[in-house]
Coordinates of C-alpha atoms in Angstrom, one line a residue:
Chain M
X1 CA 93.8 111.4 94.7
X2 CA 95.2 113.3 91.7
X3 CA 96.6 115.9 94.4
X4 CA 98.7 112.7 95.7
X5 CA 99.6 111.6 91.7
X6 CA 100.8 114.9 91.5
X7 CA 103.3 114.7 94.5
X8 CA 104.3 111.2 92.9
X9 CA 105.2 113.5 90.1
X10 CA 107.1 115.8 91.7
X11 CA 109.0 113.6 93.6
X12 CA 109.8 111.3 90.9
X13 CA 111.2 114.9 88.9
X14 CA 114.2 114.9 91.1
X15 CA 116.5 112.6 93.4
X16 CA 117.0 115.9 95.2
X17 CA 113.2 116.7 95.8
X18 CA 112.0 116.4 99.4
X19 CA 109.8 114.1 101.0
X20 CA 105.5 115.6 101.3
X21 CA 103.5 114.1 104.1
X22 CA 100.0 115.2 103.3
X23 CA 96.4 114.6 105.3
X24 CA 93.1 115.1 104.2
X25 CA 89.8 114.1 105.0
X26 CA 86.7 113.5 102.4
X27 CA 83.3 115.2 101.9
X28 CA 81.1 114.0 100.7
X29 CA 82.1 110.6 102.0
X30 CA 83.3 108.1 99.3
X31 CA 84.4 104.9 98.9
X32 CA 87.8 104.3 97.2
X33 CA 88.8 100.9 95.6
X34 CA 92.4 99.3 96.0
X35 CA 94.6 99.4 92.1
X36 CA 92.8 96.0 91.2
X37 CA 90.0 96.4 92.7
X38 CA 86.7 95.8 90.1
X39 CA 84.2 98.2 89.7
X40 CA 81.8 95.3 90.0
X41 CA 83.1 94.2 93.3
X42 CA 81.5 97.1 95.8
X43 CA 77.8 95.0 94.9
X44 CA 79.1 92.9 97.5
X45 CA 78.8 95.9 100.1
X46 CA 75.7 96.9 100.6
X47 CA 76.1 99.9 102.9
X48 CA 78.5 101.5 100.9
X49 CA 76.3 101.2 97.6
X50 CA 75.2 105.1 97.5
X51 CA 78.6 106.4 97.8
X52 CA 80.2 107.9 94.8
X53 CA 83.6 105.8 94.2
X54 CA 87.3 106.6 92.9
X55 CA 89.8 104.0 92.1
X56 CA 93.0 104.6 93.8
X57 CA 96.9 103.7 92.2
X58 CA 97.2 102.1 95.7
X59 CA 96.6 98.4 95.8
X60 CA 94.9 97.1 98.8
X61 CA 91.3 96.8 99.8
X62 CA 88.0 98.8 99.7
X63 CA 88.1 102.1 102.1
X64 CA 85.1 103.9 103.1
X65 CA 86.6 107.7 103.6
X66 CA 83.9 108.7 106.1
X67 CA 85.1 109.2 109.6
X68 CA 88.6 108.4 108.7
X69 CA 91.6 110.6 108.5
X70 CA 93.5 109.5 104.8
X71 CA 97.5 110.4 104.6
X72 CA 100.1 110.3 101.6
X73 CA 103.5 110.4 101.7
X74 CA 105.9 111.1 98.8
X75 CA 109.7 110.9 98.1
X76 CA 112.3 110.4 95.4
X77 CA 113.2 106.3 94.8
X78 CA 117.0 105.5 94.4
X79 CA 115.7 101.8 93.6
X80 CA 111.8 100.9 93.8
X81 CA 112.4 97.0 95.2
X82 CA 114.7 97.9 97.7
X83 CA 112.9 96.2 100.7
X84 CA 113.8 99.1 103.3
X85 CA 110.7 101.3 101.3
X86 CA 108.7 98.3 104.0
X87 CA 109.9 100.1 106.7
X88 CA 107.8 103.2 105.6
X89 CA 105.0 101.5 106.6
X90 CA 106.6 100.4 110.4
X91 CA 107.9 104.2 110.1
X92 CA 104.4 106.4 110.1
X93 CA 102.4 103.3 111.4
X94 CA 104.7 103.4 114.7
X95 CA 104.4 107.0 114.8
X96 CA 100.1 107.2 114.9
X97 CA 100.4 104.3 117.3
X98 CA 103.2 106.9 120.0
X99 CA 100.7 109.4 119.0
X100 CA 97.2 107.2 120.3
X101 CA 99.3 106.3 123.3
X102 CA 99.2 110.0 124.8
X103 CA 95.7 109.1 125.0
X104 CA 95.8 106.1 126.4
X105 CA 94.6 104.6 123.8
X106 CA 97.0 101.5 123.4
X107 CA 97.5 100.4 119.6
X108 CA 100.1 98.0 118.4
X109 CA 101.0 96.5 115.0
X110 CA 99.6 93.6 114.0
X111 CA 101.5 90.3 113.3
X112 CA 100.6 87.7 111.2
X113 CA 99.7 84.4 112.7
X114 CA 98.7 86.2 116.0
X115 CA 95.0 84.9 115.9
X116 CA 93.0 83.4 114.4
X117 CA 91.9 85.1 111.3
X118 CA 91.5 82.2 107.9
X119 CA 94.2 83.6 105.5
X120 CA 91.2 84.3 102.9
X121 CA 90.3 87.0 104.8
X122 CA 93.1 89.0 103.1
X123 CA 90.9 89.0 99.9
X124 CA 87.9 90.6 101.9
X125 CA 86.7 93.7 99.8
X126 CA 86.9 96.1 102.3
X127 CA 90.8 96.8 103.4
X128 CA 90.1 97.5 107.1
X129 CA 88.5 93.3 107.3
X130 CA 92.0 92.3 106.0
X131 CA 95.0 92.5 107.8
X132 CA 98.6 92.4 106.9
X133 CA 101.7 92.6 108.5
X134 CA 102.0 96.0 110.5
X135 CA 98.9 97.3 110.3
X136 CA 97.3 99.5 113.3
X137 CA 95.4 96.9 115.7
X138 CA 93.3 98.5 118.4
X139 CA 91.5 95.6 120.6
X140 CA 91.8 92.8 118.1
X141 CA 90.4 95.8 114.9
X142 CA 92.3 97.3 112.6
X143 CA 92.5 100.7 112.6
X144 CA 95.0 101.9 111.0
X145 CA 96.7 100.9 107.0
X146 CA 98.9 102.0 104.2
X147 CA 100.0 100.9 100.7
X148 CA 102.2 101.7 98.5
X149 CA 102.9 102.7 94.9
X150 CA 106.3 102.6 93.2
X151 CA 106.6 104.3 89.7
X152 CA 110.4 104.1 88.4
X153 CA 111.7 107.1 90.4
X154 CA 109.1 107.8 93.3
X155 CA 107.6 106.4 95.9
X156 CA 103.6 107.3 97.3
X157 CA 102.6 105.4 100.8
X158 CA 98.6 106.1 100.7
X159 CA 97.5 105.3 104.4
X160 CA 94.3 105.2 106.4
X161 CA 93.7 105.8 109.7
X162 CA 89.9 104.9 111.0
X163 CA 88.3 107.2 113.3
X164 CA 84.9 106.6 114.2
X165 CA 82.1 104.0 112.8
X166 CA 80.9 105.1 109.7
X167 CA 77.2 104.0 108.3
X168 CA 78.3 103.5 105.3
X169 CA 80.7 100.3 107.0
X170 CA 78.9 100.0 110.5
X171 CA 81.2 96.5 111.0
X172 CA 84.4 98.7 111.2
X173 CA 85.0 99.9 114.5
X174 CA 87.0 103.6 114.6
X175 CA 89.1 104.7 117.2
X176 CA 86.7 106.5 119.1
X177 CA 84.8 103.3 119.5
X178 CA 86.8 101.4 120.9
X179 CA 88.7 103.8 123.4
X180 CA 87.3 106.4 126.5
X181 CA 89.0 109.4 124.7
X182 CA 90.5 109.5 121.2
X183 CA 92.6 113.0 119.7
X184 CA 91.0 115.3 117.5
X185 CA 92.3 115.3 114.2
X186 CA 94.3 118.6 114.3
X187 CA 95.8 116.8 117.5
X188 CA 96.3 113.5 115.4
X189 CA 98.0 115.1 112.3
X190 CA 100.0 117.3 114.4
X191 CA 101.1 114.6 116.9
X192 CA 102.2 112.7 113.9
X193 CA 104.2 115.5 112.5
X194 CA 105.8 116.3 115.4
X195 CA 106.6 111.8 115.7
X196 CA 107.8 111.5 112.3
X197 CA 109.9 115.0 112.2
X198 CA 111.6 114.0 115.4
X199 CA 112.3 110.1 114.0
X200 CA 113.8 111.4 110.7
X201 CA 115.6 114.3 112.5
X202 CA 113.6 117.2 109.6
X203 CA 112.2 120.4 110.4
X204 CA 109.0 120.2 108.7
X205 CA 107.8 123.1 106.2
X206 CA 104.3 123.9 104.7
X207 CA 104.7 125.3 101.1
X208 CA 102.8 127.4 98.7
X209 CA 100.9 125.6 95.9
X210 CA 102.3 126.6 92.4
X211 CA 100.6 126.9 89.4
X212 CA 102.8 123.7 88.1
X213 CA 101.1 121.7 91.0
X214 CA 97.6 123.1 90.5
X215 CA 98.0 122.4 86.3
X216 CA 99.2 118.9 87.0
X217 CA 96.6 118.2 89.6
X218 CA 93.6 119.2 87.3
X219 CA 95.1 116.8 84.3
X220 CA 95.2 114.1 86.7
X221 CA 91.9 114.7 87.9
X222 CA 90.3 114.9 84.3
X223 CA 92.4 112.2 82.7
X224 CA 92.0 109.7 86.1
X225 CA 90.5 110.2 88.9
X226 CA 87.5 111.9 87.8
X227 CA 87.3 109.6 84.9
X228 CA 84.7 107.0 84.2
X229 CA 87.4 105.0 82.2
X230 CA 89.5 104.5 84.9
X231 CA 87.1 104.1 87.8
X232 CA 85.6 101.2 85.8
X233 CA 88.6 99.9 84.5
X234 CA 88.5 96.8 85.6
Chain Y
X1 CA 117.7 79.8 81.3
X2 CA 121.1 80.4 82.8
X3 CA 121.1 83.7 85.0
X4 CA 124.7 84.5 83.9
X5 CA 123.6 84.2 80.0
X6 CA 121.0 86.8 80.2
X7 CA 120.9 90.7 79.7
X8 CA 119.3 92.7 82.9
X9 CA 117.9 96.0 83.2
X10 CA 118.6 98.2 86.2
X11 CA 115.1 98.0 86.5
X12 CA 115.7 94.2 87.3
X13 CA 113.9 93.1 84.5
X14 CA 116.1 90.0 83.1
X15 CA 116.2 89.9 78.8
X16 CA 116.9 86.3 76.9
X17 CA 117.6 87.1 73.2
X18 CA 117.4 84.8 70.3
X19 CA 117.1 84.7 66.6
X20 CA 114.7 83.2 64.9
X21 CA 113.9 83.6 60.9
X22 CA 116.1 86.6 61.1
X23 CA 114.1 88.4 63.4
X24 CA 115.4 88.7 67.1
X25 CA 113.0 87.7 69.8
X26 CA 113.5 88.7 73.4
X27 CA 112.2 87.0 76.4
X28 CA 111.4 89.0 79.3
X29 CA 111.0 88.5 83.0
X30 CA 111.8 89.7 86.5
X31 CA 114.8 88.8 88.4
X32 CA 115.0 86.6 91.3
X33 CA 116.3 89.6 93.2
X34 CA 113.0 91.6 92.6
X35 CA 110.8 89.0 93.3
X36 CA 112.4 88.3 96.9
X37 CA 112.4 92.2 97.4
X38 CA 108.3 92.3 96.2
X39 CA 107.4 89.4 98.8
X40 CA 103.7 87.5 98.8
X41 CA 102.7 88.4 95.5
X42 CA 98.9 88.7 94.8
X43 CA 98.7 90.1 91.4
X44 CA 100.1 90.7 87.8
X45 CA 99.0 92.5 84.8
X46 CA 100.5 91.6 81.7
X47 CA 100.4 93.7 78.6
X48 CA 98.7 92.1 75.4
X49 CA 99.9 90.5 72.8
X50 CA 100.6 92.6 69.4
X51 CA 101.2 96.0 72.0
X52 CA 104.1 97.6 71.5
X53 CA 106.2 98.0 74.5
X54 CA 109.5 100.7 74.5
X55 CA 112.5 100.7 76.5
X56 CA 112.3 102.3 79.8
X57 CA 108.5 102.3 79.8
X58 CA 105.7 100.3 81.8
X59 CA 104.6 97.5 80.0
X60 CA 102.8 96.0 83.3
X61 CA 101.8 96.0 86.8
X62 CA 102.5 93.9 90.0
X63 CA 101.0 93.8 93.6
X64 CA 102.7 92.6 96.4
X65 CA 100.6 92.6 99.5
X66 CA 101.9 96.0 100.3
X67 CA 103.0 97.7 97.3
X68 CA 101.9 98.0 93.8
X69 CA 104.8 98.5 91.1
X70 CA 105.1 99.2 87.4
X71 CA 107.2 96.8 85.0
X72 CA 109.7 98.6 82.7
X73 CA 110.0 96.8 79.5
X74 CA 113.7 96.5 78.6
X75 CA 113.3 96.2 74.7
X76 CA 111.7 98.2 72.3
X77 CA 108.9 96.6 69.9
X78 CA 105.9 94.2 69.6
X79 CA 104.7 91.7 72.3
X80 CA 104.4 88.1 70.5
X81 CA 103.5 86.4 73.3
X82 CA 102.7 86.5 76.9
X83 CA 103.1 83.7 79.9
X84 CA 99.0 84.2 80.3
X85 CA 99.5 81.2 83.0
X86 CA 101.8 83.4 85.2
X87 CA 99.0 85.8 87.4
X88 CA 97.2 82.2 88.1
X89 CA 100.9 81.1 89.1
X90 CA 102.6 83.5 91.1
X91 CA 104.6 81.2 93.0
X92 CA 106.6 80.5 90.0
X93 CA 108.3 83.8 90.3
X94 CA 109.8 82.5 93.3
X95 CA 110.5 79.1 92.4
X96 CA 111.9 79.6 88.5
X97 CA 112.3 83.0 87.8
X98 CA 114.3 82.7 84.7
X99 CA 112.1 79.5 83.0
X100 CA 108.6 78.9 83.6
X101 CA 107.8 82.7 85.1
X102 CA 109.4 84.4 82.0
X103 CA 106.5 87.6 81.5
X104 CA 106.5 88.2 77.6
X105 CA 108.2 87.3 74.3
X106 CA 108.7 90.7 72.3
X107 CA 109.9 91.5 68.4
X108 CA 112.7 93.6 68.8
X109 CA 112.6 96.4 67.0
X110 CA 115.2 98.7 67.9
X111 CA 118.0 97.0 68.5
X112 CA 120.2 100.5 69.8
X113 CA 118.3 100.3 73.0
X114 CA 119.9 96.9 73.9
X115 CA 122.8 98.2 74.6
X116 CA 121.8 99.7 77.5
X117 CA 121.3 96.6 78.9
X118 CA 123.7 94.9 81.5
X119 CA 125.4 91.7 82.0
X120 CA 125.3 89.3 84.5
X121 CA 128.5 90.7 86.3
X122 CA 127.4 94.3 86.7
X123 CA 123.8 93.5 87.3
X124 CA 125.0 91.4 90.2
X125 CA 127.3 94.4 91.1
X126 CA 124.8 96.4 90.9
X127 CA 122.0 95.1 93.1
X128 CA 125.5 94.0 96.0
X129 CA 126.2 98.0 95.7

């Protein structure tokens, strides 16, 4: 989390700076609560009680970072309300779903109104039990989400893709779950590379941490996200 | 509030100014262009009142269903008052967003960083560019 602040931070340094897409996985598993989120609100999720917890900048619903691949992707904002920032979402979302489908594994995004789910729902306190437009469906689940947050220059899209049933949320089907074969998450992240960097025409580029980015990260980390004050901020 | 009387931000935040007792009070919202850009709105923050707010920096926080966004104040000085009905009424952004959904009332304290501040005709120029 303060690795992706600090991207948000560089991006937001420079109209010129260029977009980071940037995976990771979690260890030891955690659970992560949406902007507005309260602390007080995981009690209602019993599984996930022993889990240490963060509170993410991203709004949304609960996650439980177990078997699930997490994403972030940063770059400069000309204007934060323009509405096309919603087609970030349908961008990298429509990317994991070309990469699924060279395993057979047929995802698609989910449209509002398309069953029959109570609109409540999308208050449940875990974010993969809610469902908004676009999200990653796999056999009527969702496996697949992303928020975003918009400071006055940048933009971060945190996403989530699930992978496998975790014990910690055993009624979330994962990927592997719900399909014969699923990828490997070397063969996911790369797959999605390889979509996105053909889509936006970009030659992709992995580059060294500075000491700027490592500074920044730790301030973020002691001020933040490893801060009691702002996991129980609300 | 008439749209084409107001001050706007190029943050889109809209500013009605007034005097009253010799002091100038500014009323703050969000213009009906950000609010159709946000969409489905499930959540506001509003800053408290007697906070000092500055030009150019957040003073609050909204969540669409798919983004969460900080509000730039467009004044500099104390918060008077706050719309504390507005998070419980989000639909009023869409249906009045220069009356009833107005976000704060703020003591202006510095009155150089109004100038900034845009009118009618080049905001509306602005968000059409």
């Amino acid at each position: 989390m303060a690795v992706d602040q600090m991207l948000l931070d560089q991006a937001g340094a420079s109209p010129d700076a260029l977009p980071t897409l940037r995976f990771y996985r979690w260890k030891p598993a955690t659970l992560s609560l949406g902007y507005f989120q309260t602390l007080e609100s995981r009690n209602s999720h019993l599984a996930s009680s022993g889990l240490d917890v963060v509170r993410r900048t991203t709004g949304g619903g609960a996650i439980v970072h177990d078997r699930e691949l997490t994403y972030s992707l940063t770059l400069p904002l000309a204007d934060r309300w323009a509405a096309a920032h919603r087609l970030l979402y349908d961008l990298v979302h429509q990317a994991i779903i070309a990469v699924l489908d060279q395993y057979g594994i047929v995802a698609g995004q989910y449209v509002r109104g398309s069953d029959w789910r109570d609109p409540a729902s999308d208050r449940d306190f875990l974010c993969f039990l809610r469902r908004t437009q676009g999200d990653i469906v796999l056999k009527g689940y969702k496996v697949g989400g992303s928020a975003q947050r918009r400071s006055a220059t940048a933009l971060l899209q945190h996403g989530s893709i699930l992978l496998g049933k975790s014990g910690y949320a055993p009624e979330l089907p994962g990927i592997c779950d719900l399909s014969i074969r699923s990828p490997d998450d070397k063969s996911l992240i790369s797959g999605i590379i390889k979509e996105l960097s053909a889509k936006l025409d970009v030659e992709p580029e992995i580059p060294d941490q500075t000491d700027w980015e490592c500074k920044t990260t730790r301030n973020w980390q002691l001020s933040r996200f490893g801060n009691d004050g702002w996991t129980g901020k609300r | 509030l008439n749209p084409e009387q107001l001050l706007y931000a190029e943050t889109h935040e809209w500013v009605h100014l007034e005097d009253k007792g010799g002091q100038k009070i500014a009323t703050v919202g969000i213009t009906a262009h950000a609010v159709e850009q946000l969409t489905d709105l499930v959540y506001m923050e509003l800053p408290q009142p007697g906070s000092s707010v500055s030009s150019g920096t957040s003073f609050g926080e909204v969540e669409s269903v798919k983004a969460t966004s900080n509000l730039y104040s467009p004044v500099t000085g104390e918060v008077v008052e706050v719309n504390s009905d507005l998070p419980d009424n989000l639909e009023r952004l869409n249906s009045d967003p220069y009356g009833s959904a107005w976000i704060m009332r703020v003591r202006v304290t510095d009155e150089d960083a109004l100038a900034k501040l845009m009118n009618h005709t080049a905001y509306a120029k602005q968000i059409a560019g």
